[in-house]
Coordinates of C-alpha atoms in Angstrom, one line a residue:
M1 CA 16.7 15.8 41.4
D2 CA 14.5 15.9 38.2
E3 CA 12.9 12.5 38.0
V4 CA 11.2 11.1 34.9
T5 CA 9.3 8.0 34.3
G6 CA 9.8 5.2 31.8
A7 CA 6.8 6.3 29.8
Q8 CA 8.0 9.9 29.5
L9 CA 11.3 8.7 28.4
I10 CA 9.7 6.6 25.8
A11 CA 7.6 9.7 24.4
E12 CA 10.5 12.0 24.7
A13 CA 12.7 9.8 23.0
L14 CA 10.2 9.3 20.0
K15 CA 9.7 13.0 19.8
S16 CA 13.4 13.8 19.7
Q17 CA 13.6 11.2 16.7
N18 CA 10.8 13.4 15.0
V19 CA 8.1 10.8 15.3
E20 CA 4.9 12.6 15.0
Y21 CA 2.1 9.9 15.0
M22 CA 1.1 7.0 17.1
F23 CA -1.7 4.6 16.4
G24 CA -2.8 1.9 19.0
I25 CA -5.2 0.4 21.5
V26 CA -4.2 0.9 25.0
G27 CA -4.5 -1.1 28.2
V28 CA -2.2 -2.5 30.8
P29 CA 0.6 -1.6 31.1
I30 CA 1.0 1.0 28.2
I31 CA -1.9 3.4 29.0
E32 CA 0.8 6.0 30.5
V33 CA 2.9 5.8 27.2
A34 CA 0.2 6.9 25.2
M35 CA -0.7 9.7 27.5
A36 CA 2.9 10.7 27.8
A37 CA 3.2 10.7 24.1
Q38 CA 0.2 13.2 23.8
A39 CA 2.0 15.3 26.5
A40 CA 5.1 15.4 24.2
G41 CA 3.2 16.6 21.1
I42 CA 2.6 13.3 19.5
K43 CA -0.6 12.7 17.8
Y44 CA -2.2 9.5 19.1
V45 CA -5.1 7.7 17.2
G46 CA -6.9 5.0 19.2
M47 CA -8.0 2.2 16.7
R48 CA -10.4 -0.6 17.2
N49 CA -7.8 -3.6 16.3
E50 CA -4.1 -3.8 16.7
Q51 CA -3.8 -5.1 13.0
A52 CA -5.6 -2.0 11.7
A53 CA -3.4 0.1 14.1
C54 CA -0.3 -1.3 12.5
Y55 CA -1.5 -1.0 9.2
A56 CA -2.1 2.8 9.7
A57 CA 1.4 3.4 11.3
S58 CA 3.1 1.7 8.4
A59 CA 1.1 3.7 6.0
V60 CA 2.4 6.9 7.6
G61 CA 5.9 5.7 7.1
Y62 CA 5.3 5.0 3.4
L63 CA 3.5 8.4 2.9
T64 CA 6.1 10.6 4.8
G65 CA 9.3 8.8 4.5
W66 CA 9.5 8.5 8.4
P67 CA 8.0 5.9 10.7
A68 CA 4.9 6.3 13.0
V69 CA 4.4 4.3 16.0
C70 CA 2.1 1.3 16.6
L71 CA 1.4 0.9 20.4
V72 CA 0.0 -2.3 21.6
V73 CA -0.6 -4.2 24.9
S74 CA 1.4 -7.4 25.8
G75 CA 0.5 -11.0 24.5
P76 CA -2.5 -11.1 22.4
G77 CA -2.3 -7.4 21.6
L78 CA 1.1 -7.7 20.2
I79 CA 0.2 -11.0 18.4
H80 CA -2.7 -9.1 16.4
A81 CA -0.1 -6.5 15.4
L82 CA 2.4 -9.2 13.7
G83 CA 0.2 -9.1 10.6
G84 CA 0.8 -5.4 10.1
M85 CA 4.7 -5.9 10.8
A86 CA 4.7 -8.6 8.3
N87 CA 3.0 -6.5 5.9
A88 CA 5.2 -3.5 6.4
N89 CA 8.4 -5.7 5.9
M90 CA 7.1 -7.2 2.7
N91 CA 6.2 -3.7 1.4
C92 CA 9.5 -2.3 2.7
W93 CA 7.8 0.4 4.7
P94 CA 9.0 1.8 8.1
V95 CA 7.3 1.4 11.2
I96 CA 8.0 1.2 14.8
V97 CA 5.9 -1.3 17.0
I98 CA 6.0 -0.8 20.8
G99 CA 4.7 -3.4 23.0
G100 CA 4.0 -3.7 26.7
S101 CA 5.1 -6.9 28.2
S102 CA 4.9 -8.6 31.6
D103 CA 6.8 -7.3 34.5
R104 CA 10.5 -8.5 34.6
N105 CA 10.4 -10.1 38.1
Q106 CA 7.3 -12.2 36.8
E107 CA 9.1 -13.8 33.7
T108 CA 8.6 -17.6 33.6
T109 CA 6.0 -17.4 36.4
G110 CA 3.0 -17.4 34.0
A111 CA 2.4 -13.7 34.3
F112 CA -0.6 -11.9 32.6
Q113 CA -0.3 -12.1 29.0
E114 CA 3.2 -13.5 29.3
F115 CA 4.8 -14.3 25.9
P116 CA 8.3 -14.3 24.3
Q117 CA 7.6 -11.1 22.5
V118 CA 11.3 -10.1 21.6
E119 CA 11.9 -13.5 20.1
A120 CA 8.6 -13.6 18.2
C121 CA 9.1 -10.2 16.6
R122 CA 12.4 -11.1 15.2
L123 CA 10.6 -13.0 12.2
Y124 CA 8.7 -10.0 11.2
S125 CA 11.1 -7.2 12.0
K126 CA 14.6 -5.9 11.1
F127 CA 15.3 -5.2 14.7
S128 CA 13.7 -6.3 18.0
A129 CA 14.9 -5.5 21.5
R130 CA 14.0 -4.6 25.0
P131 CA 16.0 -1.9 26.8
S132 CA 18.1 -3.2 29.5
S133 CA 17.3 -0.3 31.7
L134 CA 15.5 2.9 31.9
E135 CA 18.8 4.7 31.2
M136 CA 18.9 2.9 27.7
I137 CA 15.4 3.8 26.4
P138 CA 16.4 6.6 24.4
A139 CA 19.3 4.8 22.6
V140 CA 17.0 1.7 21.8
V141 CA 14.3 4.1 20.5
E142 CA 16.9 5.8 18.2
K143 CA 18.1 2.5 16.9
G144 CA 14.6 1.4 16.3
V145 CA 14.0 4.5 14.1
R146 CA 17.2 4.3 12.4
S147 CA 16.8 0.4 11.5
S148 CA 13.5 1.1 10.1
I149 CA 14.6 3.7 7.6
Y150 CA 18.1 2.5 6.8
G151 CA 18.8 0.1 3.9
R152 CA 15.5 -1.5 3.0
P153 CA 12.8 0.0 5.0
G154 CA 10.9 -2.1 7.4
A155 CA 9.2 -2.7 10.8
T156 CA 11.2 -2.8 14.1
Y157 CA 10.1 -3.8 17.7
I158 CA 10.8 -2.3 20.9
D159 CA 9.5 -4.3 24.0
I160 CA 8.7 -2.2 27.2
A161 CA 8.3 -4.2 30.5
G162 CA 5.4 -3.3 32.5
D163 CA 7.3 -2.4 35.6
M164 CA 9.4 0.0 33.6
V165 CA 6.6 2.2 32.5
N166 CA 5.9 4.0 35.8
A167 CA 9.5 3.3 37.1
K168 CA 11.4 6.7 37.9
I169 CA 15.1 7.7 37.2
D170 CA 17.1 10.8 37.5
R171 CA 17.0 12.5 34.3
A172 CA 21.0 13.2 34.7
N173 CA 21.6 9.4 34.4
V174 CA 19.8 8.9 31.2
R175 CA 21.8 8.4 28.1
F176 CA 20.1 10.7 25.7
V177 CA 20.4 10.3 21.9
S178 CA 20.1 13.1 19.2
C179 CA 17.8 12.4 16.0
C180 CA 19.3 10.0 13.8
P181 CA 20.2 11.5 10.3
A182 CA 18.3 10.8 7.2
P183 CA 19.3 7.5 5.4
P184 CA 22.6 7.8 3.5
V185 CA 22.4 8.1 -0.3
S186 CA 24.6 5.6 -2.5
Q187 CA 25.2 5.8 -6.1
A188 CA 25.6 2.8 -8.7
D189 CA 28.8 1.4 -10.0
S190 CA 29.7 3.6 -13.0
R191 CA 30.5 0.6 -15.0
E192 CA 27.0 -0.8 -14.5
I193 CA 25.4 2.6 -15.5
T194 CA 27.6 2.4 -18.8
Q195 CA 26.4 -1.1 -19.3
A196 CA 22.8 -0.1 -18.9
V197 CA 22.9 2.7 -21.2
R198 CA 24.5 0.6 -23.8
L199 CA 21.5 -2.1 -23.4
L200 CA 19.0 0.9 -23.8
R201 CA 20.4 2.2 -26.8
A202 CA 20.5 -1.2 -28.6
A203 CA 16.9 -2.2 -27.5
Q204 CA 14.2 -2.6 -30.1
R205 CA 11.4 -2.9 -27.5
P206 CA 12.3 -1.1 -24.2
L207 CA 10.2 -0.6 -21.2
I208 CA 10.6 1.1 -18.1
I209 CA 8.7 -0.4 -14.9
I210 CA 8.0 2.0 -12.0
G211 CA 7.5 0.3 -8.5
K212 CA 6.5 1.7 -5.2
G213 CA 10.2 1.8 -4.4
A214 CA 10.4 4.8 -6.8
A215 CA 7.4 6.4 -5.0
Y216 CA 9.0 5.8 -1.5
A217 CA 12.2 7.4 -2.8
R218 CA 10.4 10.7 -4.1
A219 CA 12.0 10.0 -7.5
E220 CA 9.0 11.4 -9.5
K221 CA 11.1 14.4 -10.9
E222 CA 14.1 12.1 -11.9
V223 CA 11.7 9.4 -13.4
R224 CA 9.9 12.2 -15.3
E225 CA 13.0 13.3 -16.9
L226 CA 13.9 9.8 -17.8
V227 CA 10.8 8.7 -19.5
E228 CA 10.4 12.1 -21.2
G229 CA 13.8 12.5 -22.1
T230 CA 14.2 8.9 -23.7
G231 CA 10.7 8.6 -25.0
I232 CA 10.5 5.0 -23.5
P233 CA 7.1 3.6 -22.8
F234 CA 6.4 2.9 -18.9
L235 CA 4.2 0.6 -16.9
P236 CA 3.5 1.3 -13.4
T237 CA 3.1 -1.5 -10.6
P238 CA 0.0 -1.0 -8.7
M239 CA 1.4 1.3 -6.0
G240 CA 3.8 2.6 -8.7
K241 CA 0.8 4.5 -10.0
G242 CA 1.1 8.2 -10.1
V243 CA 4.8 8.5 -9.8
L244 CA 4.0 9.6 -13.3
S245 CA 0.4 10.3 -14.2
D246 CA -1.5 7.4 -15.5
D247 CA -2.8 9.4 -18.3
H248 CA 0.8 10.4 -19.3
P249 CA 1.3 9.7 -23.0
N250 CA 4.1 7.2 -22.4
C251 CA 2.0 5.1 -19.9
V252 CA 1.2 1.7 -21.4
A253 CA -0.9 0.2 -18.4
A254 CA -3.5 -0.5 -20.7
A255 CA -1.2 -2.9 -22.8
R256 CA 0.2 -4.3 -19.9
S257 CA 0.4 -8.1 -20.7
R258 CA 1.6 -7.2 -24.5
A259 CA 4.5 -4.8 -23.0
L260 CA 5.7 -7.4 -20.3
L261 CA 5.8 -10.2 -23.0
Q262 CA 7.4 -8.4 -25.9
A263 CA 9.8 -6.0 -24.1
D264 CA 13.4 -6.9 -24.9
V265 CA 15.0 -4.5 -22.3
I266 CA 13.4 -3.8 -18.9
V267 CA 14.3 -1.0 -16.5
L268 CA 13.1 -1.9 -13.0
L269 CA 12.9 1.1 -11.0
G270 CA 12.1 0.0 -7.5
A271 CA 10.1 -3.0 -8.3
R272 CA 10.7 -6.5 -7.7
L273 CA 10.3 -9.5 -10.0
N274 CA 8.0 -11.4 -7.4
W275 CA 4.5 -12.7 -8.1
I276 CA 3.0 -9.0 -9.1
L277 CA 5.3 -9.1 -12.3
H278 CA 4.9 -12.9 -12.5
F279 CA 8.5 -13.2 -11.5
G280 CA 9.9 -12.2 -14.8
F281 CA 9.4 -15.8 -16.1
P282 CA 8.0 -16.9 -19.5
P283 CA 5.3 -17.1 -20.9
R284 CA 4.6 -13.6 -19.4
F285 CA 8.0 -12.3 -20.2
S286 CA 10.2 -13.1 -23.2
P287 CA 13.0 -15.8 -22.1
H288 CA 15.6 -13.3 -23.8
V289 CA 14.7 -10.4 -21.9
K290 CA 17.4 -8.2 -20.5
I291 CA 16.9 -6.6 -17.2
I292 CA 18.3 -3.4 -15.8
Q293 CA 17.5 -3.6 -12.2
V294 CA 17.8 -0.6 -9.8
D295 CA 17.4 -1.4 -6.3
L296 CA 18.7 -0.1 -2.9
C297 CA 18.9 -3.8 -1.5
A298 CA 21.8 -6.0 -2.7
E299 CA 20.1 -9.0 -1.9
E300 CA 17.2 -8.1 -4.3
L301 CA 19.5 -7.9 -7.4
S302 CA 19.2 -10.8 -9.9
N303 CA 16.3 -12.5 -8.1
N304 CA 14.6 -14.7 -10.4
V305 CA 16.1 -13.4 -13.5
R306 CA 19.9 -12.5 -13.6
A307 CA 20.3 -8.7 -14.1
A308 CA 22.1 -7.7 -17.3
S309 CA 22.9 -4.6 -15.4
A310 CA 22.5 -4.5 -11.6
L311 CA 22.4 -0.7 -10.3
L312 CA 22.6 -0.8 -6.5
G313 CA 21.7 2.4 -5.0
D314 CA 19.3 5.1 -4.2
I315 CA 16.6 5.4 -7.0
R316 CA 17.0 9.2 -7.2
A317 CA 20.5 9.1 -7.3
V318 CA 20.9 6.1 -9.9
V319 CA 18.4 7.7 -12.2
R320 CA 20.3 11.0 -12.2
Q321 CA 23.5 9.0 -13.2
L322 CA 21.5 7.4 -15.9
L323 CA 20.3 10.8 -17.0
E324 CA 23.8 12.0 -17.3
T325 CA 25.1 9.2 -19.4
V326 CA 22.1 8.6 -21.7
R327 CA 22.0 12.3 -22.7
S328 CA 20.6 13.2 -25.8
W329 CA 19.6 9.5 -26.9
R330 CA 16.0 9.2 -27.6
F331 CA 13.9 6.0 -28.6
P332 CA 11.8 6.8 -31.7
S333 CA 8.2 7.5 -31.2
D334 CA 7.3 6.1 -34.7
S335 CA 8.8 2.7 -34.0
Q336 CA 7.0 -0.5 -34.6
W337 CA 7.2 -1.1 -30.8
W338 CA 5.1 2.0 -30.1
L339 CA 2.7 1.3 -32.8
T340 CA 2.1 -2.4 -31.2
L341 CA 1.6 -1.0 -27.9
K342 CA -0.8 1.7 -29.0
E343 CA -3.0 -0.6 -30.9
K344 CA -3.4 -3.1 -28.0
M345 CA -4.1 -0.1 -25.8
T346 CA -6.8 1.1 -27.9
S347 CA -8.3 -2.4 -28.4
N348 CA -8.4 -3.0 -24.7
A349 CA -9.9 0.4 -24.0
Q350 CA -12.8 -0.3 -26.3
I351 CA -13.5 -3.6 -24.4
S352 CA -13.4 -1.7 -21.0
K353 CA -15.6 1.1 -22.3
S354 CA -18.3 -1.3 -23.8
L355 CA -18.5 -2.9 -20.4
A356 CA -18.7 0.4 -18.6
L357 CA -21.5 1.6 -20.5
Q358 CA -23.8 -1.4 -20.1
S359 CA -27.1 -0.1 -18.7
T360 CA -28.3 -3.5 -17.1
L361 CA -29.0 -3.7 -13.6
P362 CA -27.5 -4.8 -11.1
M363 CA -24.4 -2.8 -12.4
N364 CA -21.1 -4.5 -13.1
Y365 CA -17.7 -3.5 -12.0
Y366 CA -16.9 -1.6 -14.9
T367 CA -20.2 0.5 -15.0
A368 CA -19.5 1.5 -11.2
F369 CA -15.9 2.2 -11.8
H370 CA -16.6 4.2 -14.8
H371 CA -18.9 6.6 -12.9
I372 CA -16.9 6.8 -9.7
S373 CA -13.9 7.7 -11.8
E374 CA -15.7 10.7 -13.6
L375 CA -16.5 12.2 -10.2
L376 CA -13.3 11.5 -8.1
P377 CA -11.0 14.7 -7.9
K378 CA -7.6 14.2 -9.4
D379 CA -5.8 14.8 -6.2
C380 CA -7.5 12.3 -4.1
I381 CA -5.9 9.6 -2.5
I382 CA -7.1 6.3 -3.4
V383 CA -7.1 3.1 -0.9
S384 CA -8.2 -0.1 -2.6
E385 CA -8.5 -3.8 -1.4
G386 CA -10.4 -6.9 -2.6
A387 CA -10.1 -9.2 -5.3
N388 CA -11.8 -8.2 -8.4
T389 CA -12.7 -4.7 -6.8
M390 CA -8.8 -4.1 -6.6
D391 CA -7.8 -5.6 -9.8
I392 CA -10.5 -4.0 -11.9
G393 CA -10.3 -0.5 -9.9
R394 CA -6.5 -0.4 -10.6
T395 CA -7.2 -0.1 -14.3
M396 CA -10.4 2.1 -14.0
L397 CA -9.5 4.6 -11.3
L398 CA -6.4 6.7 -12.5
N399 CA -3.8 8.2 -10.2
Y400 CA -2.4 11.7 -11.0
L401 CA 0.0 12.2 -8.2
P402 CA 2.7 10.0 -6.5
R403 CA 2.0 8.1 -3.5
H404 CA -1.7 8.6 -4.0
R405 CA -2.6 4.9 -4.2
L406 CA -2.4 2.3 -1.3
D407 CA -3.5 -1.1 -1.8
A408 CA -3.1 -4.7 -0.6
G409 CA 0.5 -4.5 -1.8
T410 CA 3.3 -7.0 -1.9
F411 CA 1.7 -9.3 0.6
G412 CA -1.6 -9.1 -0.6
T413 CA -3.0 -8.6 2.6
M414 CA -6.8 -8.1 3.0
G415 CA -8.0 -5.7 5.9
V416 CA -5.7 -2.9 5.3
G417 CA -8.1 -0.5 3.7
P418 CA -9.6 1.4 6.7
G419 CA -6.4 1.5 8.4
F420 CA -4.5 2.9 5.4
A421 CA -7.5 5.3 4.8
I422 CA -7.3 6.6 8.4
A423 CA -3.4 7.2 8.1
A424 CA -4.0 9.3 5.0
A425 CA -6.8 11.1 6.3
V426 CA -5.0 12.0 9.5
L427 CA -2.1 13.2 7.6
E428 CA -4.3 15.3 5.4
Q429 CA -6.3 16.7 8.3
T430 CA -2.7 17.9 9.8
Q431 CA -1.5 19.3 6.5
K432 CA -4.9 21.1 5.8
S433 CA -4.6 19.9 2.1
A434 CA -8.2 19.5 1.6
Q435 CA -7.3 16.2 -0.4
R436 CA -9.8 13.6 -0.2
V437 CA -9.4 10.1 0.9
V438 CA -11.3 7.4 -1.1
C439 CA -11.4 3.7 0.3
V440 CA -12.8 1.3 -2.4
E441 CA -13.4 -1.9 -0.7
G442 CA -14.7 -5.3 -1.9
D443 CA -17.6 -6.3 0.5
S444 CA -15.4 -9.2 1.7
A445 CA -12.2 -7.1 2.4
F446 CA -14.5 -4.5 4.2
G447 CA -15.3 -7.3 6.8
F448 CA -11.8 -7.5 8.0
S449 CA -11.4 -4.0 9.4
G450 CA -15.1 -2.7 9.1
M451 CA -15.3 -1.5 12.8
E452 CA -12.6 0.9 12.1
V453 CA -15.5 3.2 10.7
E454 CA -16.2 4.1 14.5
T455 CA -12.6 5.4 14.5
M456 CA -13.3 7.6 11.5
C457 CA -16.3 9.1 13.0
R458 CA -14.8 9.6 16.3
Y459 CA -11.9 11.7 14.9
K460 CA -14.2 13.2 12.3
L461 CA -12.1 12.0 9.2
P462 CA -14.0 12.6 6.1
I463 CA -13.0 9.5 4.4
I464 CA -15.3 8.1 1.6
I465 CA -15.7 4.4 1.8
I466 CA -17.1 2.7 -1.3
V467 CA -17.9 -1.0 -0.9
I468 CA -18.5 -2.7 -4.0
N469 CA -20.7 -5.4 -2.8
N470 CA -21.1 -8.3 -5.0
N471 CA -22.4 -10.8 -2.1
G472 CA -19.2 -12.8 -1.9
I473 CA -15.4 -13.5 -2.3
Y474 CA -14.8 -13.2 -5.9
S475 CA -18.5 -13.8 -6.5
G476 CA -21.7 -14.3 -4.9
V477 CA -25.4 -15.3 -5.3
D478 CA -28.5 -13.3 -5.6
L479 CA -31.2 -12.8 -2.9
N480 CA -33.5 -15.1 -4.4
T481 CA -31.0 -17.9 -5.0
W482 CA -30.0 -17.6 -1.3
K483 CA -33.4 -17.9 -0.2
E484 CA -33.9 -21.1 -2.2
M485 CA -30.7 -22.5 -0.7
E486 CA -32.0 -21.7 2.8
K487 CA -35.1 -23.9 2.0
M488 CA -32.7 -26.8 1.2
G489 CA -31.4 -27.3 4.7
D490 CA -28.1 -26.8 6.6
M491 CA -26.4 -23.8 5.0
T492 CA -22.9 -24.8 6.3
T493 CA -23.1 -27.8 3.9
I494 CA -25.1 -25.8 1.1
A495 CA -23.8 -22.3 0.8
P496 CA -20.8 -22.2 -1.6
P497 CA -17.7 -21.1 0.6
V498 CA -17.3 -17.9 -1.5
T499 CA -20.6 -16.6 -0.6
L500 CA -21.6 -13.8 1.7
L501 CA -24.9 -12.7 3.1
P502 CA -26.7 -11.0 -0.3
E503 CA -27.3 -7.3 -0.1
A504 CA -25.8 -6.9 3.5
R505 CA -26.5 -3.3 4.5
Y506 CA -22.8 -2.1 5.2
E507 CA -23.9 1.3 5.0
Q508 CA -25.9 0.9 8.2
V509 CA -22.6 0.3 10.0
M510 CA -21.4 3.8 9.3
S511 CA -24.8 5.3 10.1
A512 CA -24.6 3.6 13.5
F513 CA -21.6 5.9 14.4
G514 CA -23.0 9.2 13.1
G515 CA -21.4 9.0 9.5
R516 CA -23.5 9.1 6.5
G517 CA -24.7 5.8 4.7
Y518 CA -26.0 5.3 1.3
L519 CA -27.5 2.3 -0.3
V520 CA -26.7 2.4 -4.0
R521 CA -28.4 0.3 -6.8
T522 CA -28.3 2.6 -9.9
V523 CA -26.1 4.8 -11.7
E524 CA -28.0 7.9 -10.5
E525 CA -28.1 6.7 -6.8
L526 CA -24.1 6.1 -7.2
R527 CA -23.4 9.7 -8.9
S528 CA -25.7 11.4 -6.3
A529 CA -24.3 9.6 -3.2
L530 CA -20.7 10.3 -4.4
Q531 CA -21.2 13.7 -5.0
E532 CA -22.9 14.4 -1.6
S533 CA -20.1 12.6 0.1
L534 CA -17.5 14.8 -1.9
N535 CA -19.3 17.7 -0.8
N536 CA -19.4 16.6 2.9
T537 CA -15.9 17.6 4.5
Q538 CA -17.0 17.1 8.1
M539 CA -17.9 13.3 8.4
P540 CA -17.0 10.1 6.7
S541 CA -19.5 8.3 4.4
L542 CA -20.1 4.9 3.1
L543 CA -21.6 4.0 -0.2
N544 CA -22.9 0.2 -0.3
V545 CA -22.7 -0.3 -4.1
L546 CA -24.8 -3.4 -5.0
I547 CA -23.5 -4.8 -8.3
D548 CA -24.1 -8.1 -10.2
P549 CA -22.9 -11.0 -8.0
A550 CA -21.7 -12.6 -11.3
S551 CA -19.9 -9.6 -12.6
D552 CA -16.4 -10.5 -13.3
R553 CA -13.0 -9.0 -15.0
K554 CA -12.9 -8.8 -18.8
Q555 CA -11.2 -11.7 -20.5
Q556 CA -7.4 -11.6 -19.8
E557 CA -4.8 -12.0 -22.4
F558 CA -2.4 -14.9 -21.5
P559 CA -0.6 -15.3 -24.7
W560 CA 2.0 -18.2 -24.9
L561 CA 5.3 -17.4 -26.5
T562 CA 5.6 -18.1 -30.4
R563 CA 8.4 -17.4 -32.7
S564 CA 6.2 -14.5 -34.2
N565 CA 5.6 -12.5 -31.1
L566 CA 9.3 -12.5 -29.7

């Protein structure tokens, strides 16, 4: 009799579904699951917090198009992972969470870390189930993988009772399942395609918005053909950056507000009219704008703004349909629309350049990002989170390749940076591509998952963390002001809620685990430390860049609609 344990069945089932990566924190009852996964050839990365583990696993799903696993213990361990599951669902990224749970014969008795895990995960996942027996483990794993990638991608949860992990069964009695096929590809209704092309041909101020859905769909070739064939300006969403290079001549990101406000026909490619795009509402959009919406989720069509053309289907396939129908039509490059956008781009670029070239100390955001951008290789993966750090960094740090930017995303989640960076670095390490991973963090954002620097050092992942340190959340105070406040009494009633400890030595956290830490105050120190870090391909580095606590974004344009600008 060929006996196999529950842990082995889980590992073998995952491997048969082509799952290659697992992130987690082990403990009772799932230690053996991690060991079995390694024995099956799955790479296991031990993290320091379940949230970061789930962020990392979900990032692998986005970057590869196939889910990774987040492995957690029961009760609190699973609860810590819920944030990552919710984030994956909101971003539409596939991830499989496997959680240990109390023994079946101890349910309702107050068992160690007993919790209604399957029920709890239903709010945060597309599929949540516990195999009813050892025989059913492969089938449930296959359904978990399939559910995570079919339709709108997202999180799935598989619960494993503690007594099932080491229980044994004759292999002959197990219901083994082959690997699920890649998601089916669907095309849009041909009548809607015809309507979309009719709207584009009639447009005076067309605009294409490229979302991270286009990046996930690997639609960069088709999108390039559409943009370059039609000559329409495009605007990327934050993680849509790089589907077409940020320095592409049709990119109008530097005139974002003007483009959104005045466009009369907008093609949405895998982007949603949510808070990131101001819901498509006035005054940020024209009340008369016509939306051509491409999405693989029927429920997303016409959300907030009724689509003039609703193209339900796979983005690559739908864009090919548009290309076949639009054929030789081209929007004129000398149109008033292009002139308006180029004028605004030039004006905004001059404002940013003037801020970037300021030589005062401490540095401002724009100065720091200007010099960082000059040194970063064009093929690096940029991970970014924070408030001003992420917003300003998005405009200053360019992306040239698809799926090379990861940030707080649709859910606006802080703490994702280190987990995302670890995921990207593990993939780059496996693929031996020599692409660098650069994680740009606000000092507040770094605090959420900062202990993951130990994970980076343990696995010798040459991640470069750049902490843009303004001593606070949005803004802080300088060291002298802090000392004066301390003299005034109880800091719990005096210190502004947005402040953090001035000039905190975050670089020493990295040094404590064997990585390289740099304290940066000047442009010269910044350039020197970043170049040294780029040259070091063996260990991670952290640059603690002290900037002006009062530094802020340049004044934003929030124009109200008038008859003259419609």
